[in-house]
């Protein structure tokens, strides 16, 4: 296998790793929703946890729902500062 490291606009190749982004401007698109990503890893995360999935985390105070725990944490800290540090987002389902 080859390992790619981006150095400025040039790409260096080393053994041991498969590249996920090779050329400037290469785009990875989701076939289900047409959302685009610069890195293949982000597309894989999107397809696994976001695209077509019901929100996994909920705010315990209001109806906010999100697929990302960090997003609910930020929301709670900003919108509900009185309980933000003590409470955790409710997990609505266990991810596969």
The first five atom37 places (N, CA, C, CB, O) and aatype in JSON, in Angstrom:
{
  "aatype": [20, 20, 20, 20, 20, 20, 20, 20, 20, 20, 20, 20, 20, 20, 20, 20, 20, 20, 20, 20, 20, 20, 20, 20, 20, 20, 20, 20, 20, 20, 20, 20, 20, 20, 20, 20, 20, 20, 20, 20, 20, 20, 20, 20, 20, 20, 20, 20, 20, 20, 20, 20, 20, 20, 20, 20, 20, 20, 20, 20, 20, 20, 20, 20, 20, 20, 20, 20, 20, 20, 20, 20, 20, 20, 20, 20, 20, 20, 20, 20, 20, 20, 20, 20, 20, 20, 20, 20, 20, 20, 20, 20, 20, 20, 20, 20],
  "atom_mask": [
    [1, 1, 1, 1, 1],
    [1, 1, 1, 1, 1],
    [1, 1, 1, 1, 1],
    [1, 1, 1, 1, 1],
    [1, 1, 1, 1, 1],
    [1, 1, 1, 1, 1],
    [1, 1, 1, 1, 1],
    [1, 1, 1, 1, 1],
    [1, 1, 1, 1, 1],
    [1, 1, 1, 1, 1],
    [1, 1, 1, 1, 1],
    [1, 1, 1, 1, 1],
    [1, 1, 1, 1, 1],
    [1, 1, 1, 1, 1],
    [1, 1, 1, 1, 1],
    [1, 1, 1, 1, 1],
    [1, 1, 1, 1, 1],
    [1, 1, 1, 1, 1],
    [1, 1, 1, 1, 1],
    [1, 1, 1, 1, 1],
    [1, 1, 1, 1, 1],
    [1, 1, 1, 1, 1],
    [1, 1, 1, 1, 1],
    [1, 1, 1, 1, 1],
    [1, 1, 1, 1, 1],
    [1, 1, 1, 1, 1],
    [1, 1, 1, 1, 1],
    [1, 1, 1, 1, 1],
    [1, 1, 1, 1, 1],
    [1, 1, 1, 1, 1],
    [1, 1, 1, 1, 1],
    [1, 1, 1, 1, 1],
    [1, 1, 1, 1, 1],
    [1, 1, 1, 1, 1],
    [1, 1, 1, 1, 1],
    [1, 1, 1, 1, 1],
    [1, 1, 1, 1, 1],
    [1, 1, 1, 1, 1],
    [1, 1, 1, 1, 1],
    [1, 1, 1, 1, 1],
    [1, 1, 1, 1, 1],
    [1, 1, 1, 1, 1],
    [1, 1, 1, 1, 1],
    [1, 1, 1, 1, 1],
    [1, 1, 1, 1, 1],
    [1, 1, 1, 1, 1],
    [1, 1, 1, 1, 1],
    [1, 1, 1, 1, 1],
    [1, 1, 1, 1, 1],
    [1, 1, 1, 1, 1],
    [1, 1, 1, 1, 1],
    [1, 1, 1, 1, 1],
    [1, 1, 1, 1, 1],
    [1, 1, 1, 1, 1],
    [1, 1, 1, 1, 1],
    [1, 1, 1, 1, 1],
    [1, 1, 1, 1, 1],
    [1, 1, 1, 1, 1],
    [1, 1, 1, 1, 1],
    [1, 1, 1, 1, 1],
    [1, 1, 1, 1, 1],
    [1, 1, 1, 1, 1],
    [1, 1, 1, 1, 1],
    [1, 1, 1, 1, 1],
    [1, 1, 1, 1, 1],
    [1, 1, 1, 1, 1],
    [1, 1, 1, 1, 1],
    [1, 1, 1, 1, 1],
    [1, 1, 1, 1, 1],
    [1, 1, 1, 1, 1],
    [1, 1, 1, 1, 1],
    [1, 1, 1, 1, 1],
    [1, 1, 1, 1, 1],
    [1, 1, 1, 1, 1],
    [1, 1, 1, 1, 1],
    [1, 1, 1, 1, 1],
    [1, 1, 1, 1, 1],
    [1, 1, 1, 1, 1],
    [1, 1, 1, 1, 1],
    [1, 1, 1, 1, 1],
    [1, 1, 1, 1, 1],
    [1, 1, 1, 1, 1],
    [1, 1, 1, 1, 1],
    [1, 1, 1, 1, 1],
    [1, 1, 1, 1, 1],
    [1, 1, 1, 1, 1],
    [1, 1, 1, 1, 1],
    [1, 1, 1, 1, 1],
    [1, 1, 1, 1, 1],
    [1, 1, 1, 1, 1],
    [1, 1, 1, 1, 1],
    [1, 1, 1, 1, 1],
    [1, 1, 1, 1, 1],
    [1, 1, 1, 1, 1],
    [1, 1, 1, 1, 1],
    [1, 1, 1, 1, 1]
  ],
  "atom_positions": [
    [[0.83, -1.18, 0.0], [0.0, 0.0, 0.0], [0.87, 1.25, 0.0], [-0.94, 0.0, 1.2], [2.07, 1.2, 0.27]],
    [[0.23, 2.36, -0.31], [0.94, 3.62, -0.36], [0.41, 4.55, 0.71], [0.82, 4.26, -1.74], [-0.77, 4.51, 1.05]],
    [[1.26, 5.39, 1.24], [0.85, 6.4, 2.21], [1.02, 7.77, 1.57], [1.67, 6.3, 3.54], [2.08, 8.07, 1.02]],
    [[-0.02, 8.6, 1.63], [0.0, 9.91, 1.01], [0.02, 10.98, 2.09], [-1.2, 10.1, 0.08], [-0.79, 10.95, 3.02]],
    [[0.93, 11.91, 1.97], [0.99, 13.07, 2.86], [0.96, 14.31, 2.0], [2.26, 13.03, 3.78], [1.76, 14.45, 1.07]],
    [[0.07, 15.2, 2.3], [-0.01, 16.43, 1.55], [1.01, 17.42, 2.1], [-1.43, 17.02, 1.6], [1.01, 17.73, 3.29]],
    [[1.87, 17.92, 1.23], [2.87, 18.91, 1.61], [2.7, 20.07, 0.65], [4.34, 18.32, 1.57], [3.13, 20.01, -0.5]],
    [[2.06, 21.14, 1.15], [1.75, 22.26, 0.24], [0.81, 21.78, -0.83], [3.03, 22.84, -0.39], [-0.29, 21.31, -0.52]],
    [[1.21, 21.89, -2.09], [0.38, 21.4, -3.18], [0.88, 20.08, -3.73], [0.32, 22.43, -4.29], [0.27, 19.51, -4.64]],
    [[2.0, 19.58, -3.19], [2.56, 18.32, -3.65], [2.1, 17.18, -2.74], [4.11, 18.38, -3.7], [1.7, 17.42, -1.6]],
    [[2.14, 15.96, -3.24], [1.76, 14.79, -2.47], [2.96, 13.87, -2.37], [0.55, 14.07, -3.11], [3.54, 13.48, -3.38]],
    [[3.34, 13.51, -1.13], [4.41, 12.55, -0.92], [3.8, 11.18, -0.71], [5.3, 12.95, 0.29], [2.72, 11.07, -0.12]],
    [[4.46, 10.13, -1.17], [3.93, 8.78, -1.1], [4.81, 7.93, -0.2], [3.82, 8.15, -2.5], [6.03, 7.9, -0.36]],
    [[4.18, 7.23, 0.75], [4.88, 6.28, 1.61], [4.06, 5.02, 1.71], [5.15, 6.89, 3.02], [2.85, 5.05, 1.51]],
    [[4.71, 3.89, 2.02], [4.02, 2.62, 2.15], [3.23, 2.56, 3.45], [5.01, 1.45, 2.08], [3.67, 3.11, 4.46]],
    [[2.05, 1.89, 3.44], [1.33, 1.61, 4.65], [-0.05, 2.22, 4.83], [2.13, 2.02, 5.73], [-0.71, 1.92, 5.83]],
    [[-0.52, 3.07, 3.91], [-1.8, 3.72, 4.13], [-2.51, 3.97, 2.8], [-1.61, 5.04, 4.88], [-1.87, 4.32, 1.81]],
    [[-3.83, 3.78, 2.77], [-4.62, 4.07, 1.59], [-5.14, 5.5, 1.68], [-5.8, 3.07, 1.43], [-5.7, 5.88, 2.71]],
    [[-4.97, 6.29, 0.66], [-5.38, 7.7, 0.72], [-6.89, 7.87, 0.69], [-4.76, 8.46, -0.41], [-7.59, 7.05, 0.11]],
    [[-7.39, 8.95, 1.31], [-8.81, 9.27, 1.23], [-9.02, 10.57, 0.47], [-9.42, 9.36, 2.62], [-10.14, 10.85, 0.03]],
    [[-7.99, 11.36, 0.31], [-8.08, 12.59, -0.49], [-6.75, 12.74, -1.23], [-8.38, 13.86, 0.42], [-5.7, 12.87, -0.61]],
    [[-6.81, 12.72, -2.54], [-5.58, 12.75, -3.31], [-5.36, 14.07, -4.04], [-5.58, 11.63, -4.3], [-4.24, 14.58, -4.06]],
    [[-6.41, 14.61, -4.62], [-6.25, 15.79, -5.46], [-7.01, 16.96, -4.86], [-6.74, 15.52, -6.88], [-8.05, 16.79, -4.22]],
    [[-6.48, 18.13, -5.08], [-7.17, 19.35, -4.65], [-8.54, 19.39, -5.32], [-6.33, 20.63, -5.01], [-8.64, 19.23, -6.54]],
    [[-9.59, 19.59, -4.54], [-10.92, 19.72, -5.1], [-11.67, 18.42, -5.31], [-10.84, 20.42, -6.38], [-12.79, 18.45, -5.81]],
    [[-11.1, 17.27, -4.96], [-11.82, 16.0, -5.1], [-12.99, 15.99, -4.13], [-10.88, 14.79, -4.84], [-12.85, 16.39, -2.97]],
    [[-14.16, 15.54, -4.6], [-15.37, 15.59, -3.8], [-15.95, 14.19, -3.66], [-16.41, 16.56, -4.42], [-15.99, 13.42, -4.63]],
    [[-16.4, 13.86, -2.44], [-17.06, 12.6, -2.16], [-18.52, 12.92, -1.87], [-16.39, 11.84, -0.97], [-18.82, 13.66, -0.93]],
    [[-19.45, 12.37, -2.66], [-20.87, 12.69, -2.54], [-21.67, 11.51, -2.02], [-21.44, 13.15, -3.88], [-21.4, 10.36, -2.36]],
    [[-22.66, 11.82, -1.19], [-23.58, 10.81, -0.67], [-24.6, 10.5, -1.77], [-24.29, 11.3, 0.64], [-25.2, 11.41, -2.34]],
    [[-24.81, 9.22, -2.05], [-25.75, 8.83, -3.1], [-27.19, 8.96, -2.65], [-25.47, 7.41, -3.53], [-28.09, 9.06, -3.48]],
    [[-27.43, 8.97, -1.33], [-28.79, 9.06, -0.8], [-29.32, 10.49, -0.76], [-28.85, 8.47, 0.59], [-30.48, 10.73, -1.08]],
    [[-28.45, 11.45, -0.37], [-28.96, 12.82, -0.18], [-28.18, 13.87, -0.96], [-28.93, 13.17, 1.3], [-28.51, 15.05, -0.89]],
    [[-27.18, 13.47, -1.7], [-26.36, 14.35, -2.54], [-25.5, 15.35, -1.76], [-27.25, 15.1, -3.47], [-24.99, 16.3, -2.36]],
    [[-25.33, 15.15, -0.46], [-24.43, 16.02, 0.31], [-23.0, 15.69, -0.08], [-24.66, 15.85, 1.84], [-22.68, 14.53, -0.34]],
    [[-22.12, 16.69, -0.12], [-20.75, 16.51, -0.58], [-19.76, 16.74, 0.56], [-20.44, 17.47, -1.74], [-20.0, 17.53, 1.47]],
    [[-18.63, 16.02, 0.48], [-17.58, 16.1, 1.49], [-16.22, 16.13, 0.82], [-17.67, 14.9, 2.47], [-16.03, 15.56, -0.26]],
    [[-15.27, 16.81, 1.46], [-13.91, 16.88, 0.93], [-13.11, 15.64, 1.27], [-13.2, 18.11, 1.46], [-12.15, 15.3, 0.57]],
    [[-13.5, 14.95, 2.34], [-12.77, 13.77, 2.79], [-13.7, 12.56, 2.84], [-12.14, 14.01, 4.17], [-14.85, 12.67, 3.28]],
    [[-13.21, 11.43, 2.39], [-13.99, 10.2, 2.35], [-14.44, 9.8, 3.76], [-13.19, 9.08, 1.7], [-15.55, 9.29, 3.93]],
    [[-13.59, 10.01, 4.75], [-13.91, 9.67, 6.13], [-15.18, 10.39, 6.59], [-12.74, 10.02, 7.06], [-16.02, 9.79, 7.27]],
    [[-15.33, 11.66, 6.23], [-16.52, 12.42, 6.61], [-17.78, 11.89, 5.92], [-16.33, 13.89, 6.27], [-18.85, 11.88, 6.52]],
    [[-17.65, 11.45, 4.68], [-18.77, 10.83, 3.98], [-19.18, 9.54, 4.68], [-18.41, 10.55, 2.51], [-20.38, 9.29, 4.86]],
    [[-18.23, 8.73, 5.08], [-18.52, 7.47, 5.76], [-19.24, 7.73, 7.09], [-17.22, 6.65, 5.99], [-20.22, 7.07, 7.42]],
    [[-18.74, 8.71, 7.87], [-19.4, 9.07, 9.13], [-20.82, 9.56, 8.87], [-18.59, 10.16, 9.88], [-21.75, 9.18, 9.59]],
    [[-21.0, 10.4, 7.84], [-22.32, 10.92, 7.5], [-23.27, 9.77, 7.17], [-22.22, 11.89, 6.3], [-24.4, 9.74, 7.66]],
    [[-22.84, 8.82, 6.34], [-23.7, 7.71, 5.94], [-24.02, 6.79, 7.11], [-23.04, 6.92, 4.82], [-25.12, 6.24, 7.19]],
    [[-23.09, 6.62, 8.01], [-23.28, 5.72, 9.15], [-24.17, 6.32, 10.23], [-21.93, 5.35, 9.73], [-25.0, 5.62, 10.81]],
    [[-24.0, 7.62, 10.53], [-24.66, 8.19, 11.69], [-25.71, 9.25, 11.4], [-23.64, 8.78, 12.56], [-26.53, 9.54, 12.27]],
    [[-25.73, 9.84, 10.23], [-26.64, 10.96, 9.99], [-27.67, 10.71, 8.89], [-25.86, 12.16, 9.64], [-28.86, 10.89, 9.12]],
    [[-27.24, 10.32, 7.72], [-28.11, 10.24, 6.55], [-29.21, 9.2, 6.74], [-27.29, 9.91, 5.3], [-28.95, 8.01, 6.89]],
    [[-30.44, 9.68, 6.73], [-31.58, 8.78, 6.84], [-31.81, 8.22, 8.23], [-31.4, 7.66, 5.9], [-32.67, 7.36, 8.41]],
    [[-31.07, 8.68, 9.23], [-31.21, 8.19, 10.6], [-32.06, 9.15, 11.41], [-29.82, 8.01, 11.25], [-31.99, 10.37, 11.22]],
    [[-32.84, 8.62, 12.31], [-33.58, 9.46, 13.25], [-32.59, 10.01, 14.26], [-34.73, 8.65, 13.97], [-31.59, 9.35, 14.56]],
    [[-32.82, 11.21, 14.79], [-31.89, 11.77, 15.77], [-31.7, 10.82, 16.96], [-32.4, 13.13, 16.26], [-32.65, 10.19, 17.43]],
    [[-30.48, 10.74, 17.42], [-30.1, 9.79, 18.46], [-30.08, 10.41, 19.86], [-28.74, 9.21, 18.14], [-30.24, 9.7, 20.85]],
    [[-29.89, 11.73, 19.95], [-29.76, 12.39, 21.25], [-30.81, 13.49, 21.38], [-28.34, 12.97, 21.43], [-31.2, 14.11, 20.39]],
    [[-31.26, 13.72, 22.62], [-32.29, 14.72, 22.88], [-31.93, 15.57, 24.08], [-33.65, 14.05, 23.1], [-31.28, 15.11, 25.02]],
    [[-32.36, 16.81, 24.04], [-32.23, 17.71, 25.18], [-33.27, 17.29, 26.22], [-32.41, 19.22, 24.75], [-34.43, 17.08, 25.85]],
    [[-32.9, 17.16, 27.5], [-33.86, 16.76, 28.51], [-34.84, 17.88, 28.89], [-33.13, 16.29, 29.74], [-35.81, 17.62, 29.6]],
    [[-34.6, 19.11, 28.43], [-35.43, 20.25, 28.82], [-36.42, 20.65, 27.73], [-34.55, 21.43, 29.16], [-37.57, 20.97, 28.02]],
    [[-35.97, 20.64, 26.49], [-36.81, 21.11, 25.39], [-36.85, 20.05, 24.29], [-36.29, 22.45, 24.83], [-36.2, 19.01, 24.42]],
    [[-37.59, 20.27, 23.2], [-37.75, 19.24, 22.16], [-36.58, 19.08, 21.19], [-38.95, 19.54, 21.38], [-36.71, 18.34, 20.21]],
    [[-35.43, 19.73, 21.42], [-34.31, 19.62, 20.49], [-33.84, 18.17, 20.38], [-33.15, 20.52, 20.95], [-33.7, 17.47, 21.38]],
    [[-33.6, 17.73, 19.14], [-33.07, 16.4, 18.85], [-31.9, 16.56, 17.89], [-34.17, 15.45, 18.23], [-31.89, 17.48, 17.07]],
    [[-30.9, 15.67, 18.0], [-29.73, 15.75, 17.13], [-29.1, 14.37, 16.99], [-28.69, 16.76, 17.68], [-29.27, 13.5, 17.84]],
    [[-28.37, 14.19, 15.9], [-27.6, 12.96, 15.71], [-26.24, 13.02, 16.4], [-27.4, 12.69, 14.23], [-25.5, 12.04, 16.4]],
    [[-25.92, 14.16, 16.99], [-24.6, 14.35, 17.59], [-24.72, 14.75, 19.06], [-23.81, 15.42, 16.82], [-25.39, 15.72, 19.39]],
    [[-24.07, 14.0, 19.92], [-24.11, 14.28, 21.35], [-23.49, 15.64, 21.66], [-23.39, 13.18, 22.13], [-23.99, 16.38, 22.5]],
    [[-22.39, 15.96, 20.97], [-21.72, 17.23, 21.21], [-22.64, 18.41, 20.9], [-20.44, 17.33, 20.37], [-22.58, 19.44, 21.57]],
    [[-23.49, 18.26, 19.89], [-24.4, 19.33, 19.5], [-25.42, 19.6, 20.61], [-25.11, 18.98, 18.19], [-25.73, 20.76, 20.91]],
    [[-25.93, 18.54, 21.22], [-26.88, 18.72, 22.32], [-26.17, 19.3, 23.54], [-27.56, 17.37, 22.68], [-26.74, 20.12, 24.25]],
    [[-24.93, 18.88, 23.79], [-24.16, 19.44, 24.9], [-23.96, 20.95, 24.73], [-22.79, 18.75, 25.0], [-24.15, 21.71, 25.68]],
    [[-23.59, 21.38, 23.53], [-23.41, 22.81, 23.25], [-24.73, 23.55, 23.42], [-22.84, 23.02, 21.82], [-24.78, 24.63, 24.0]],
    [[-25.8, 22.97, 22.89], [-27.13, 23.57, 23.03], [-27.49, 23.75, 24.5], [-28.19, 22.71, 22.32], [-27.96, 24.81, 24.9]],
    [[-27.29, 22.72, 25.3], [-27.65, 22.78, 26.72], [-26.81, 23.83, 27.45], [-27.46, 21.41, 27.38], [-27.32, 24.55, 28.31]],
    [[-25.54, 23.91, 27.13], [-24.67, 24.89, 27.76], [-25.1, 26.32, 27.39], [-23.2, 24.66, 27.34], [-25.05, 27.21, 28.23]],
    [[-25.52, 26.53, 26.14], [-25.9, 27.87, 25.68], [-27.34, 28.24, 26.0], [-25.68, 27.96, 24.2], [-27.61, 29.39, 26.38]],
    [[-28.27, 27.33, 25.86], [-29.69, 27.64, 26.02], [-30.24, 27.34, 27.42], [-30.49, 26.86, 25.01], [-31.2, 27.97, 27.86]],
    [[-29.61, 26.4, 28.11], [-30.07, 26.01, 29.45], [-28.88, 26.01, 30.41], [-30.76, 24.61, 29.42], [-28.55, 24.96, 30.97]],
    [[-28.23, 27.15, 30.62], [-27.01, 27.18, 31.45], [-27.26, 26.74, 32.89], [-26.43, 28.57, 31.44], [-26.33, 26.31, 33.57]],
    [[-28.49, 26.85, 33.36], [-28.78, 26.47, 34.73], [-28.67, 24.96, 34.96], [-30.17, 26.94, 35.11], [-28.44, 24.54, 36.1]],
    [[-28.82, 24.14, 33.92], [-28.71, 22.69, 34.07], [-27.63, 22.09, 33.17], [-30.04, 22.04, 33.78], [-27.37, 20.89, 33.25]],
    [[-27.02, 22.9, 32.32], [-26.08, 22.39, 31.31], [-24.95, 21.54, 31.85], [-25.5, 23.52, 30.59], [-24.62, 20.52, 31.25]],
    [[-24.35, 21.93, 32.96], [-23.2, 21.2, 33.48], [-23.61, 19.93, 34.22], [-22.38, 22.09, 34.39], [-22.85, 18.96, 34.26]],
    [[-24.81, 19.92, 34.82], [-25.23, 18.79, 35.63], [-25.9, 17.68, 34.83], [-26.15, 19.25, 36.7], [-25.79, 16.51, 35.18]],
    [[-26.58, 18.04, 33.77], [-27.37, 17.08, 33.03], [-26.64, 16.64, 31.76], [-28.73, 17.68, 32.67], [-25.78, 17.34, 31.24]],
    [[-27.01, 15.45, 31.28], [-26.43, 14.92, 30.04], [-27.55, 14.74, 29.03], [-25.68, 13.58, 30.29], [-28.71, 14.58, 29.41]],
    [[-27.21, 14.76, 27.72], [-28.23, 14.51, 26.69], [-28.85, 13.13, 26.87], [-27.63, 14.65, 25.27], [-28.17, 12.18, 27.27]],
    [[-30.12, 13.03, 26.57], [-30.8, 11.73, 26.61], [-30.48, 10.97, 25.34], [-32.34, 11.91, 26.78], [-30.58, 11.52, 24.25]],
    [[-30.09, 9.69, 25.48], [-29.83, 8.88, 24.31], [-31.12, 8.18, 23.94], [-28.67, 7.86, 24.56], [-31.65, 7.39, 24.73]],
    [[-31.64, 8.47, 22.75], [-32.93, 7.95, 22.32], [-32.85, 6.52, 21.82], [-33.5, 8.82, 21.24], [-33.81, 5.77, 21.96]],
    [[-31.74, 6.14, 21.25], [-31.54, 4.76, 20.77], [-30.07, 4.43, 20.83], [-32.09, 4.59, 19.32], [-29.23, 5.32, 20.86]],
    [[-29.76, 3.18, 20.85], [-28.37, 2.75, 20.89], [-27.89, 2.58, 19.45], [-28.2, 1.42, 21.71], [-28.52, 1.85, 18.68]],
    [[-26.77, 3.25, 19.07], [-26.3, 3.14, 17.67], [-25.79, 1.74, 17.38], [-25.18, 4.17, 17.4], [-25.3, 1.03, 18.27]],
    [[-25.92, 1.34, 16.11], [-25.46, 0.01, 15.68], [-23.98, -0.03, 15.54], [-26.09, -0.4, 14.38], [-23.42, -1.07, 15.2]]
  ]
}
